[in-house]
Backbone as JSON, one array per atom type, in Angstrom:
{
  "sequence": "MTEPGLDVRALQGLRAPRSNLTMIRQRLRHHFDQHEGYVAFSGGKDSLVALHLARQVDPAVPVAFFDSGFEFPETYAYLAQIRDLWRLDLRVIAAETPGLQVLAATGGWDHAVADPAEPPNLYRTLIAEPAAQAHRSCGPGEVWGVRSAESRGRAAAYANALRRVSCDCAPECAGPDRRERHGGLIERRDGTVAFGPVWDWKDHEIWGYITRHRLPINPVYDKLRRLGAPEHFLRVSTLLDATRLTEGRVAWLKRGWPTLVDEIATVLPRVREYI",
  "N": [[10.56, 21.14, 5.67], [13.15, 20.36, 8.0], [15.89, 20.75, 8.01], [18.56, 23.04, 7.06], [18.82, 24.66, 3.8], [17.85, 23.94, 0.39], [14.39, 23.86, 0.07], [12.73, 21.36, -1.09], [10.09, 20.57, -1.33], [8.73, 23.0, -1.17], [9.64, 24.17, -3.51], [8.51, 22.43, -5.4], [5.87, 23.08, -5.02], [5.7, 25.55, -6.24], [5.75, 25.08, -8.92], [3.91, 25.06, -11.96], [0.88, 23.27, -12.2], [0.69, 20.24, -14.06], [-1.58, 18.83, -14.68], [-4.97, 19.17, -15.76], [-6.86, 20.8, -13.78], [-9.4, 21.89, -13.75], [-10.79, 20.27, -15.55], [-10.59, 17.84, -14.12], [-12.15, 18.42, -11.86], [-14.61, 18.77, -13.13], [-15.04, 16.18, -14.07], [-15.2, 14.81, -11.66], [-17.54, 15.93, -10.65], [-19.38, 14.98, -12.53], [-19.06, 12.26, -12.03], [-20.04, 12.04, -9.39], [-22.67, 12.81, -9.88], [-23.57, 10.69, -11.42], [-23.08, 8.4, -9.92], [-23.74, 7.47, -6.72], [-21.75, 7.41, -3.78], [-18.53, 7.23, -2.23], [-15.49, 8.69, -0.88], [-12.49, 7.0, -0.74], [-10.28, 6.97, 1.84], [-7.05, 6.69, 2.9], [-5.33, 7.87, 4.63], [-2.96, 8.5, 3.54], [-0.76, 10.38, 1.29], [-1.65, 10.46, -1.41], [-4.39, 9.79, -1.41], [-5.19, 11.88, 0.14], [-4.92, 14.15, -1.53], [-6.76, 13.39, -3.5], [-9.09, 13.43, -1.96], [-9.21, 16.14, -1.23], [-9.63, 17.34, -3.73], [-12.11, 16.16, -4.4], [-13.78, 17.22, -2.43], [-13.96, 19.84, -3.2], [-15.9, 19.75, -5.05], [-18.04, 18.38, -3.85], [-18.54, 19.06, -0.74], [-19.72, 17.58, 1.28], [-19.36, 14.91, 0.79], [-19.37, 11.44, 1.59], [-16.77, 9.85, 3.47], [-14.59, 7.15, 3.58], [-12.69, 5.13, 5.71], [-10.73, 2.35, 5.73], [-10.13, 0.32, 8.24], [-7.52, -1.59, 9.14], [-6.71, -2.43, 11.56], [-4.08, -2.5, 11.95], [-2.44, -0.3, 11.68], [-0.29, 2.62, 11.45], [0.3, 4.24, 14.58], [0.16, 7.05, 14.53], [-1.51, 7.54, 12.42], [-4.17, 7.16, 13.22], [-4.57, 9.3, 15.01], [-4.19, 11.36, 13.22], [-6.35, 10.98, 11.46], [-8.5, 11.72, 13.12], [-7.82, 14.39, 13.47], [-8.01, 15.52, 10.83], [-10.62, 14.93, 10.24], [-12.02, 16.56, 12.05], [-11.03, 19.07, 11.31], [-11.85, 19.43, 8.65], [-14.46, 18.81, 8.87], [-15.51, 16.24, 8.21], [-17.63, 13.69, 6.89], [-16.93, 11.05, 8.14], [-16.48, 7.62, 7.81], [-15.45, 4.99, 9.6], [-14.42, 1.87, 8.89], [-13.98, -1.18, 10.13], [-11.84, -4.0, 9.61], [-13.08, -7.3, 9.53], [-11.47, -9.34, 10.51], [-8.55, -8.5, 12.11], [-5.55, -7.23, 10.53], [-2.99, -8.09, 11.54], [-3.69, -10.39, 12.91], [-4.62, -11.98, 10.82], [-2.25, -12.4, 9.35], [-0.73, -13.79, 11.26], [-2.22, -16.1, 11.49], [-1.61, -17.66, 9.29], [0.75, -18.98, 9.8], [3.06, -18.7, 8.39], [4.89, -16.84, 9.23], [6.35, -17.85, 11.25], [8.78, -20.03, 12.14], [8.41, -22.16, 13.77], [6.0, -23.29, 13.25], [4.92, -26.12, 11.8], [3.36, -26.86, 9.57], [2.3, -24.6, 7.67], [-0.69, -22.69, 7.09], [-2.74, -22.05, 4.15], [-1.82, -19.06, 2.42], [-3.4, -16.02, 3.47], [-6.03, -14.12, 1.91], [-5.28, -11.1, 1.78], [-6.09, -8.8, 0.49], [-8.84, -9.21, 0.07], [-9.73, -9.38, 2.73], [-8.89, -6.96, 3.96], [-9.53, -4.89, 2.22], [-11.46, -5.45, 0.05], [-13.77, -6.57, 1.36], [-14.38, -4.58, 3.43], [-14.81, -2.46, 1.61], [-17.06, -3.35, 0.22], [-18.92, -3.17, 2.24], [-18.95, -0.39, 2.59], [-19.97, 0.38, 0.13], [-22.53, -0.68, 0.26], [-23.74, 1.02, 2.07], [-23.3, 3.57, 1.05], [-23.32, 3.65, -1.78], [-22.55, 2.73, -5.27], [-20.41, 4.17, -6.34], [-16.96, 5.29, -6.23], [-14.24, 7.23, -5.14], [-10.81, 7.38, -5.36], [-7.29, 7.39, -4.36], [-5.53, 5.94, -5.89], [-2.68, 5.43, -7.87], [-1.24, 5.1, -11.12], [1.51, 5.03, -11.33], [2.46, 3.67, -9.18], [2.6, 0.89, -9.32], [3.07, -1.87, -11.62], [0.82, -3.4, -12.01], [-1.31, -1.68, -11.33], [-0.94, 0.31, -13.24], [-1.44, -1.16, -15.56], [-4.12, -1.84, -15.16], [-5.42, 0.65, -15.32], [-4.67, 1.38, -17.92], [-5.83, -0.63, -19.49], [-8.52, -0.21, -18.92], [-8.89, 2.31, -20.07], [-8.47, 1.75, -22.76], [-10.75, 0.33, -23.34], [-12.74, 2.17, -23.45], [-15.39, 3.62, -25.2], [-16.43, 6.36, -27.09], [-18.19, 9.36, -28.12], [-17.01, 11.76, -28.61], [-15.14, 12.6, -30.44], [-13.66, 14.91, -32.84], [-12.23, 15.89, -30.72], [-11.46, 14.19, -28.7], [-8.66, 12.83, -28.48], [-5.35, 11.53, -28.31], [-3.53, 13.12, -25.7], [-5.83, 14.43, -24.79], [-7.76, 12.45, -24.68], [-6.93, 10.93, -22.52], [-7.3, 12.82, -20.47], [-10.07, 13.16, -20.57], [-11.19, 10.63, -20.24], [-9.52, 8.88, -18.85], [-8.46, 7.04, -15.89], [-10.74, 5.89, -14.86], [-12.33, 3.08, -13.61], [-14.32, 0.31, -14.02], [-15.7, -2.2, -12.14], [-16.4, -5.76, -11.95], [-18.16, -6.25, -9.89], [-19.88, -4.14, -9.91], [-18.9, -1.78, -8.9], [-17.82, 1.53, -9.52], [-14.99, 3.14, -9.96], [-13.14, 6.09, -9.62], [-10.1, 7.65, -10.18], [-8.84, 10.6, -9.48], [-6.2, 11.46, -9.46], [-4.82, 9.68, -10.96], [-2.79, 9.51, -12.94], [-0.73, 11.04, -11.95], [2.54, 12.14, -10.9], [4.97, 11.62, -8.23], [6.14, 14.12, -7.51], [4.2, 15.89, -8.36], [2.07, 15.33, -6.68], [3.16, 16.05, -4.15], [3.68, 18.7, -4.74], [1.09, 19.77, -5.11], [0.06, 19.39, -2.53], [1.74, 21.1, -1.08], [1.18, 23.58, -2.31], [-1.48, 23.98, -1.6], [-1.37, 23.85, 1.08], [-1.97, 21.55, 2.6], [-2.82, 19.45, 5.36], [-0.64, 16.94, 6.33], [-0.14, 13.43, 6.96], [1.7, 12.74, 9.87], [3.5, 10.63, 9.77], [4.98, 10.69, 7.41], [6.84, 12.85, 7.7], [8.22, 11.93, 9.91], [9.48, 9.6, 8.95], [11.09, 10.83, 7.04], [12.8, 12.35, 8.69], [14.18, 10.3, 9.85], [15.72, 9.55, 7.78], [14.83, 7.99, 5.69], [14.59, 6.79, 2.33], [12.92, 8.17, -0.61], [11.14, 6.26, -1.78], [10.34, 4.79, 0.37], [8.62, 6.35, 1.71], [5.7, 6.0, 2.55], [2.3, 5.47, 3.44], [0.6, 2.94, 4.85], [-0.65, -0.27, 5.84], [1.13, -1.4, 8.75], [2.77, -3.49, 8.07], [3.38, -5.27, 5.14], [3.72, -7.12, 2.07], [5.44, -5.61, 0.53], [8.64, -4.43, -0.34], [10.06, -5.74, 1.71], [12.52, -7.12, 1.63], [14.15, -5.04, 1.07], [14.56, -3.51, 3.25], [12.42, -2.39, 4.65], [11.31, -3.07, 7.17], [13.43, -2.46, 8.79], [13.45, 0.34, 8.78], [11.04, 0.77, 10.07], [11.74, -0.27, 12.55], [13.62, 1.6, 13.4], [12.05, 3.88, 13.79], [9.81, 3.09, 15.25], [10.45, 1.33, 17.52], [9.51, -0.13, 19.82], [7.01, -0.95, 18.98], [7.61, -2.61, 16.78], [8.98, -4.64, 18.11], [6.88, -5.71, 19.59], [5.25, -6.66, 17.51], [6.93, -8.63, 16.55], [6.75, -10.6, 18.47], [4.48, -11.88, 17.78], [4.77, -12.38, 15.09], [7.39, -13.91, 14.5], [9.35, -14.11, 12.44], [9.69, -11.59, 11.46], [11.94, -10.44, 12.52], [13.96, -11.28, 10.87], [14.17, -9.47, 8.85], [15.29, -7.19, 9.76]],
  "CA": [[11.82, 20.48, 5.98], [13.72, 20.9, 9.21], [17.29, 21.04, 7.82], [18.77, 24.19, 6.18], [19.07, 24.34, 2.4], [16.73, 24.05, -0.53], [13.16, 23.17, 0.45], [12.28, 20.76, -2.33], [8.63, 20.59, -1.39], [8.3, 24.37, -1.49], [9.91, 24.35, -4.93], [7.49, 21.68, -6.13], [4.61, 23.82, -4.92], [5.73, 26.72, -7.12], [5.63, 24.67, -10.31], [2.55, 25.03, -12.47], [0.4, 21.89, -12.31], [0.56, 19.69, -15.41], [-2.93, 18.31, -14.86], [-6.06, 20.12, -15.96], [-7.66, 20.67, -12.56], [-10.79, 22.19, -14.09], [-11.33, 19.04, -16.12], [-10.71, 16.86, -13.04], [-13.33, 18.76, -11.06], [-15.79, 18.47, -13.95], [-15.23, 14.74, -14.08], [-15.68, 14.44, -10.32], [-18.96, 16.33, -10.56], [-20.13, 14.0, -13.33], [-19.0, 10.98, -11.32], [-20.98, 12.1, -8.27], [-24.02, 12.86, -10.42], [-23.92, 9.39, -11.97], [-22.91, 7.29, -8.97], [-23.58, 7.77, -5.3], [-20.63, 6.64, -3.26], [-17.7, 7.78, -1.16], [-14.06, 8.81, -1.12], [-11.68, 6.09, 0.06], [-9.18, 7.74, 2.4], [-6.15, 5.81, 3.64], [-4.44, 8.64, 5.48], [-1.75, 8.78, 2.78], [-0.69, 11.62, 0.52], [-2.41, 10.4, -2.66], [-5.82, 9.88, -1.11], [-5.42, 13.23, 0.68], [-5.15, 15.03, -2.67], [-8.04, 12.98, -4.09], [-10.15, 13.91, -1.06], [-9.28, 17.6, -1.33], [-10.27, 17.64, -5.01], [-13.5, 15.74, -4.34], [-14.54, 18.13, -1.55], [-14.22, 21.08, -3.93], [-17.13, 19.5, -5.81], [-19.08, 18.0, -2.89], [-17.94, 19.1, 0.6], [-20.38, 16.64, 2.2], [-19.21, 13.55, 0.31], [-18.92, 10.5, 2.62], [-15.36, 9.45, 3.41], [-14.45, 5.84, 4.22], [-11.35, 4.66, 6.07], [-10.76, 0.91, 5.99], [-9.22, 0.13, 9.37], [-6.97, -2.95, 9.19], [-6.28, -2.73, 12.92], [-2.63, -2.72, 11.85], [-2.02, 0.97, 11.12], [0.61, 3.45, 12.26], [-0.45, 4.95, 15.63], [-0.05, 8.43, 14.13], [-2.59, 7.63, 11.43], [-5.46, 7.3, 13.91], [-4.66, 10.68, 15.49], [-4.32, 12.19, 12.02], [-7.74, 10.86, 11.01], [-9.35, 12.56, 13.99], [-7.48, 15.79, 13.2], [-8.54, 15.99, 9.55], [-12.09, 14.84, 10.35], [-12.52, 17.76, 12.74], [-10.62, 20.27, 10.57], [-12.64, 19.55, 7.43], [-15.83, 18.39, 9.2], [-15.78, 15.14, 7.3], [-18.56, 12.59, 7.19], [-15.96, 9.96, 8.1], [-16.96, 6.3, 8.2], [-14.35, 4.07, 9.87], [-14.92, 0.51, 8.69], [-12.95, -2.09, 10.62], [-11.78, -5.34, 9.03], [-13.67, -8.31, 10.42], [-10.31, -9.95, 11.16], [-7.44, -7.54, 12.0], [-4.47, -7.65, 9.66], [-1.96, -8.85, 12.26], [-4.25, -11.71, 13.2], [-4.66, -12.74, 9.56], [-0.88, -12.81, 9.05], [-0.31, -14.8, 12.23], [-2.98, -17.34, 11.3], [-1.03, -18.48, 8.22], [1.91, -19.73, 10.25], [4.21, -18.43, 7.54], [5.81, -15.91, 9.88], [6.88, -18.52, 12.44], [9.41, -21.28, 11.75], [7.97, -23.23, 14.68], [4.78, -23.88, 12.71], [5.39, -27.15, 10.87], [2.54, -26.94, 8.36], [1.56, -23.33, 7.57], [-1.95, -22.69, 6.33], [-2.7, -21.3, 2.9], [-1.74, -17.61, 2.65], [-4.71, -15.36, 3.45], [-6.26, -13.11, 0.89], [-5.29, -9.84, 2.52], [-6.88, -7.82, -0.26], [-10.25, -9.44, 0.36], [-10.01, -9.12, 4.15], [-8.62, -5.59, 4.38], [-10.02, -3.9, 1.26], [-12.68, -5.81, -0.69], [-14.93, -6.71, 2.25], [-14.77, -3.26, 3.94], [-15.34, -1.65, 0.51], [-18.42, -3.81, -0.04], [-19.76, -2.58, 3.3], [-19.09, 1.03, 2.29], [-20.86, 0.5, -1.03], [-23.9, -0.96, 0.68], [-24.3, 2.17, 2.8], [-23.08, 4.84, 0.35], [-23.58, 3.57, -3.21], [-21.53, 2.02, -6.06], [-19.3, 5.02, -6.76], [-15.81, 5.41, -5.35], [-13.12, 8.08, -5.54], [-9.65, 6.91, -4.61], [-6.02, 8.0, -4.7], [-4.66, 4.94, -6.52], [-1.95, 6.0, -9.0], [-0.65, 4.1, -12.01], [2.97, 5.0, -11.16], [2.82, 2.91, -7.98], [2.9, -0.51, -9.64], [2.73, -2.27, -12.98], [-0.56, -3.88, -12.01], [-2.21, -0.54, -11.36], [-0.79, 0.95, -14.55], [-2.12, -2.0, -16.53], [-5.57, -1.74, -14.94], [-5.88, 1.92, -15.87], [-4.48, 1.37, -19.38], [-6.83, -1.52, -20.08], [-9.83, 0.44, -18.81], [-8.94, 3.4, -21.04], [-8.6, 1.17, -24.1], [-12.11, -0.18, -23.52], [-13.69, 3.28, -23.52], [-15.91, 4.07, -26.5], [-17.03, 7.66, -26.87], [-18.62, 10.07, -29.33], [-16.52, 13.14, -28.49], [-14.11, 12.89, -31.45], [-12.21, 14.71, -32.86], [-11.58, 16.46, -29.54], [-10.97, 13.13, -27.83], [-7.54, 12.14, -29.1], [-4.08, 11.75, -27.64], [-3.63, 13.49, -24.29], [-7.2, 14.8, -24.45], [-8.49, 11.23, -24.35], [-6.55, 10.6, -21.14], [-7.94, 13.76, -19.56], [-11.52, 13.01, -20.61], [-11.68, 9.28, -19.92], [-8.58, 8.09, -18.06], [-8.61, 6.98, -14.43], [-12.04, 5.33, -14.48], [-12.34, 1.62, -13.65], [-15.59, -0.32, -13.67], [-15.44, -3.58, -11.72], [-17.47, -6.72, -12.18], [-19.14, -6.2, -8.8], [-20.7, -2.95, -10.05], [-18.2, -0.59, -8.42], [-17.24, 2.44, -10.5], [-13.96, 3.87, -9.21], [-12.45, 7.15, -10.37], [-8.89, 8.15, -9.54], [-8.53, 11.92, -10.05], [-4.75, 11.66, -9.56], [-4.36, 8.37, -11.44], [-1.57, 9.59, -13.74], [0.17, 12.03, -11.37], [3.83, 11.7, -10.37], [5.18, 11.98, -6.82], [6.4, 15.55, -7.33], [2.93, 16.6, -8.55], [1.3, 15.15, -5.44], [3.74, 16.9, -3.11], [3.5, 20.1, -5.14], [-0.29, 20.14, -4.81], [-0.06, 19.47, -1.07], [2.42, 22.31, -0.64], [0.46, 24.75, -2.81], [-2.75, 24.15, -0.89], [-1.08, 23.76, 2.52], [-2.79, 20.47, 3.15], [-2.22, 18.78, 6.51], [-0.24, 15.59, 5.95], [0.08, 12.45, 8.02], [3.05, 12.94, 10.43], [4.37, 9.5, 9.47], [5.9, 11.08, 6.35], [7.94, 13.66, 8.23], [9.01, 11.09, 10.81], [10.34, 8.77, 8.11], [12.1, 11.72, 6.45], [13.78, 12.67, 9.72], [14.99, 9.1, 10.05], [16.58, 9.39, 6.61], [14.28, 7.01, 4.75], [14.52, 7.28, 0.94], [11.59, 8.57, -1.07], [10.24, 5.15, -2.05], [9.84, 4.25, 1.64], [7.69, 7.32, 2.3], [4.35, 5.56, 2.21], [1.44, 5.17, 4.57], [-0.29, 1.81, 4.61], [-0.54, -1.06, 7.05], [2.5, -1.42, 9.26], [3.55, -4.53, 7.44], [2.82, -6.05, 4.03], [4.77, -7.82, 1.33], [6.25, -4.71, -0.29], [9.96, -3.94, 0.05], [10.59, -6.37, 2.92], [13.93, -7.44, 1.45], [14.88, -3.79, 0.85], [14.8, -2.83, 4.52], [11.27, -1.66, 5.18], [11.15, -3.31, 8.6], [14.52, -1.76, 9.48], [13.02, 1.72, 9.02], [10.04, 0.71, 11.13], [12.44, -0.49, 13.81], [14.24, 2.87, 13.81], [11.07, 4.87, 14.22], [8.8, 2.53, 16.15], [11.12, 0.11, 18.01], [8.66, -0.91, 20.72], [5.93, -1.54, 18.18], [8.17, -3.71, 16.0], [9.25, -5.73, 19.05], [5.6, -6.34, 19.91], [4.84, -7.41, 16.33], [7.81, -9.8, 16.43], [6.3, -11.66, 19.37], [3.4, -12.58, 17.08], [5.33, -12.78, 13.79], [8.82, -13.97, 14.83], [10.24, -13.96, 11.29], [9.9, -10.17, 11.18], [13.31, -10.11, 12.91], [14.88, -11.62, 9.78], [14.22, -8.36, 7.9], [15.85, -6.02, 10.44]],
  "C": [[12.47, 21.14, 7.18], [15.19, 21.28, 9.03], [17.44, 22.25, 6.88], [19.06, 23.75, 4.76], [17.8, 24.48, 1.59], [15.55, 23.23, -0.03], [12.52, 22.63, -0.82], [10.77, 20.81, -2.44], [8.09, 21.98, -1.72], [8.52, 24.66, -2.97], [8.87, 23.63, -5.79], [6.16, 22.42, -6.13], [4.54, 25.02, -5.83], [5.56, 26.35, -8.59], [4.17, 24.63, -10.74], [2.09, 23.59, -12.62], [0.27, 21.47, -13.77], [-0.88, 19.3, -15.7], [-3.94, 19.44, -15.01], [-7.03, 19.97, -14.78], [-9.13, 20.98, -12.81], [-11.48, 20.95, -14.66], [-11.54, 17.97, -15.04], [-11.94, 17.15, -12.2], [-14.62, 18.5, -11.84], [-16.08, 16.98, -13.96], [-15.7, 14.22, -12.72], [-17.16, 14.77, -10.17], [-19.83, 15.35, -11.34], [-20.18, 12.65, -12.63], [-20.0, 10.96, -10.16], [-22.43, 12.14, -8.75], [-24.49, 11.48, -10.88], [-23.94, 8.27, -10.93], [-22.82, 7.83, -7.55], [-22.44, 6.92, -4.77], [-19.85, 7.4, -2.22], [-16.29, 7.99, -1.68], [-13.34, 7.84, -0.19], [-10.44, 6.84, 0.52], [-8.33, 6.83, 3.28], [-5.33, 6.53, 4.69], [-3.13, 8.97, 4.79], [-1.87, 9.99, 1.9], [-1.58, 11.61, -0.72], [-3.91, 10.52, -2.4], [-6.16, 11.22, -0.47], [-5.72, 14.21, -0.45], [-6.48, 14.68, -3.34], [-9.21, 13.5, -3.26], [-10.32, 15.42, -1.19], [-9.96, 18.02, -2.64], [-11.76, 17.3, -4.98], [-14.34, 16.71, -3.51], [-14.75, 19.49, -2.2], [-15.52, 20.98, -4.73], [-18.29, 19.19, -4.87], [-18.47, 17.95, -1.49], [-18.52, 18.07, 1.56], [-20.22, 15.19, 1.77], [-18.77, 12.63, 1.45], [-17.47, 10.07, 2.38], [-15.21, 8.15, 4.19], [-12.98, 5.54, 4.48], [-11.48, 3.19, 6.44], [-9.69, 0.59, 7.04], [-8.79, -1.34, 9.44], [-6.68, -3.39, 10.62], [-4.77, -2.89, 13.01], [-2.0, -1.49, 11.22], [-0.99, 1.65, 12.01], [-0.21, 4.15, 13.34], [-0.76, 6.39, 15.24], [-1.23, 8.58, 13.17], [-3.93, 7.83, 12.1], [-5.64, 8.73, 14.45], [-4.85, 11.64, 14.32], [-5.73, 12.15, 11.47], [-8.66, 11.76, 11.81], [-9.1, 14.04, 13.71], [-8.16, 16.29, 11.93], [-10.06, 15.89, 9.53], [-12.65, 16.11, 10.97], [-12.2, 19.03, 11.94], [-11.52, 20.5, 9.37], [-14.1, 19.14, 7.64], [-16.3, 17.28, 8.27], [-16.89, 14.23, 7.82], [-17.73, 11.31, 7.1], [-16.57, 8.67, 8.63], [-15.74, 5.4, 8.38], [-14.9, 2.65, 9.83], [-13.81, -0.47, 9.03], [-13.02, -3.43, 9.9], [-12.36, -6.34, 10.04], [-12.59, -9.06, 11.19], [-9.13, -9.0, 11.01], [-6.27, -8.12, 11.22], [-3.41, -8.49, 10.34], [-2.44, -10.27, 12.55], [-4.3, -12.59, 11.95], [-3.27, -13.25, 9.21], [-0.42, -13.93, 9.99], [-0.98, -16.14, 11.97], [-2.39, -18.23, 10.21], [0.08, -19.38, 8.71], [3.16, -19.45, 9.46], [5.24, -17.5, 8.15], [6.47, -16.53, 11.11], [7.46, -19.87, 12.01], [8.95, -22.45, 12.61], [6.69, -23.91, 14.2], [5.17, -24.84, 11.59], [4.64, -27.13, 9.54], [1.7, -25.67, 8.23], [0.29, -23.48, 6.74], [-1.74, -21.97, 5.0], [-2.62, -19.81, 3.2], [-3.12, -16.97, 2.58], [-4.82, -14.4, 2.29], [-6.41, -11.77, 1.61], [-6.13, -8.79, 1.82], [-8.36, -7.99, 0.06], [-10.59, -9.02, 1.78], [-9.92, -7.63, 4.49], [-9.19, -4.53, 3.45], [-11.38, -4.28, 0.68], [-13.9, -5.89, 0.23], [-15.33, -5.39, 2.9], [-15.36, -2.37, 2.84], [-16.77, -2.05, 0.19], [-19.38, -3.24, 1.01], [-20.0, -1.1, 3.04], [-20.04, 1.24, 1.12], [-22.31, 0.25, -0.65], [-24.54, 0.26, 1.35], [-24.24, 3.47, 2.01], [-23.42, 4.81, -1.14], [-22.41, 2.96, -3.96], [-20.32, 2.85, -6.46], [-18.18, 5.05, -5.74], [-14.82, 6.38, -5.97], [-11.94, 7.65, -4.7], [-8.38, 7.58, -5.09], [-5.04, 7.05, -5.35], [-4.02, 5.53, -7.77], [-1.27, 4.9, -9.82], [0.86, 3.97, -11.8], [3.4, 4.1, -10.0], [3.15, 1.45, -8.27], [2.49, -0.81, -11.08], [1.28, -2.73, -13.06], [-1.55, -2.74, -12.09], [-2.13, 0.19, -12.7], [-1.54, 0.17, -15.62], [-3.63, -1.9, -16.39], [-6.12, -0.46, -15.53], [-5.78, 1.93, -17.4], [-5.54, 0.51, -20.07], [-8.22, -0.89, -20.04], [-9.97, 1.56, -19.84], [-9.11, 2.87, -22.46], [-10.03, 0.7, -24.38], [-13.14, 0.93, -23.68], [-14.09, 3.55, -24.96], [-16.66, 5.36, -26.26], [-17.42, 8.29, -28.2], [-18.15, 11.52, -29.31], [-15.35, 13.43, -29.43], [-14.56, 14.1, -32.28], [-11.5, 15.26, -31.64], [-10.88, 15.38, -28.71], [-9.89, 12.33, -28.53], [-6.27, 12.47, -28.34], [-4.25, 12.09, -26.18], [-5.05, 13.87, -23.86], [-8.02, 13.58, -24.05], [-8.18, 10.8, -22.91], [-7.26, 11.52, -20.15], [-9.44, 13.51, -19.46], [-12.0, 11.67, -20.05], [-10.75, 8.45, -19.04], [-8.92, 8.08, -16.57], [-9.91, 6.38, -13.96], [-12.0, 3.81, -14.66], [-13.69, 1.11, -13.19], [-15.33, -1.79, -13.35], [-16.65, -4.46, -11.96], [-18.54, -6.67, -11.09], [-20.04, -4.97, -8.87], [-20.06, -1.67, -9.56], [-17.67, 0.23, -9.6], [-16.28, 3.35, -9.75], [-13.27, 4.88, -10.12], [-11.27, 7.63, -9.55], [-8.5, 9.5, -10.12], [-7.04, 12.2, -10.19], [-4.09, 10.42, -10.16], [-3.05, 8.43, -12.19], [-0.59, 10.64, -13.21], [1.46, 11.36, -10.91], [3.97, 12.18, -8.92], [5.33, 13.49, -6.64], [5.12, 16.38, -7.53], [2.06, 16.5, -7.3], [1.84, 16.07, -4.36], [3.59, 18.38, -3.45], [2.1, 20.6, -4.83], [-0.49, 20.31, -3.31], [0.57, 20.75, -0.54], [1.66, 23.56, -1.05], [-0.78, 25.04, -1.99], [-2.6, 24.01, 0.63], [-1.93, 22.69, 3.21], [-2.08, 19.81, 4.34], [-1.89, 17.33, 6.16], [-0.05, 14.71, 7.18], [1.51, 12.61, 8.55], [4.0, 11.78, 10.2], [5.39, 9.88, 8.39], [7.1, 11.85, 6.88], [8.82, 12.84, 9.17], [9.97, 10.21, 10.01], [11.44, 9.62, 7.45], [13.19, 12.05, 7.46], [14.71, 11.49, 10.0], [15.95, 8.86, 8.9], [16.09, 8.4, 5.59], [14.24, 7.59, 3.34], [13.08, 7.48, 0.49], [10.64, 7.39, -1.24], [9.77, 4.44, -0.78], [8.84, 5.19, 2.31], [6.28, 6.96, 1.88], [3.6, 5.22, 3.49], [0.5, 4.05, 4.16], [-0.34, 1.03, 5.91], [0.92, -1.11, 7.48], [3.39, -2.42, 8.52], [2.75, -5.15, 6.3], [3.98, -6.6, 3.23], [5.73, -6.9, 0.59], [7.55, -4.32, 0.4], [10.49, -4.55, 1.35], [12.08, -6.61, 2.79], [14.78, -6.2, 1.24], [15.03, -2.97, 2.13], [13.63, -2.1, 5.11], [11.13, -1.84, 6.69], [12.24, -2.61, 9.39], [14.14, -0.31, 9.76], [11.93, 1.77, 10.07], [10.71, 0.57, 12.49], [13.09, 0.79, 14.32], [13.22, 3.84, 14.4], [10.1, 4.4, 15.27], [9.34, 1.24, 16.77], [10.25, -0.75, 18.9], [7.57, -1.63, 19.95], [6.44, -2.73, 17.38], [8.49, -4.9, 16.91], [7.96, -6.46, 19.42], [5.09, -7.18, 18.72], [5.64, -8.71, 16.23], [7.43, -10.91, 17.39], [5.19, -12.48, 18.73], [3.89, -13.13, 15.74], [6.86, -12.84, 13.94], [9.76, -13.72, 13.64], [10.44, -12.5, 10.87], [11.35, -9.79, 11.49], [14.31, -10.42, 11.8], [15.06, -10.46, 8.81], [14.79, -7.08, 8.53], [17.36, -5.98, 10.27]]
}
């Protein structure tokens, strides 16, 4: 933190971790033994912690970044920094159609378009298709930083997956032990097996781990903090998506990246309605 006073992140780093890190590393080792694959790295804080944990088990694990073509400029420089610092086997997989182009093609961001097209499936374009490419080259396994606390949908996906688990490790496997032993694993219909080592962590645990281990973070976080953005706006993803538009997300982008937002508005004119 740059301002005087209590350094909250330093305080978080001093707290003992709630999670059983030994168990997490054991599960990562088992995951890698069972499924070849990669770590999905977005450049955000959650996937940074997931990557750091995964590399303690397999320093040479492939790392995939799904490039939407619509990322913060700082993220690309950060990727190069951490790739060189940790000597990552980094695979940058570009979306076949860049995110901004997909949004513009719908016509929904421009009142001048009389008959907008059907909304695009951004998940398929920016995540599912690049992930399929990564799986073809690396294998069916995936380690990601997706956390249940981020949305009801993610919480439900993890809870449903845990309920479906059948095991023979009783009586040890009960209550919190069951979550530690089996939680965070999602098997998809396409054959993907995804494990989230930080699936049930809270924000303060993520920041505490980052502080304790002095991990290099994406500078977008500190820039948003300097601008005064509240905690729930401190996120690294594509420059624009459907989350928190009515709560002022574009206004914070405008404060920090005014030229970039003006350029986006020439393609998506309705962006100005959220400033």
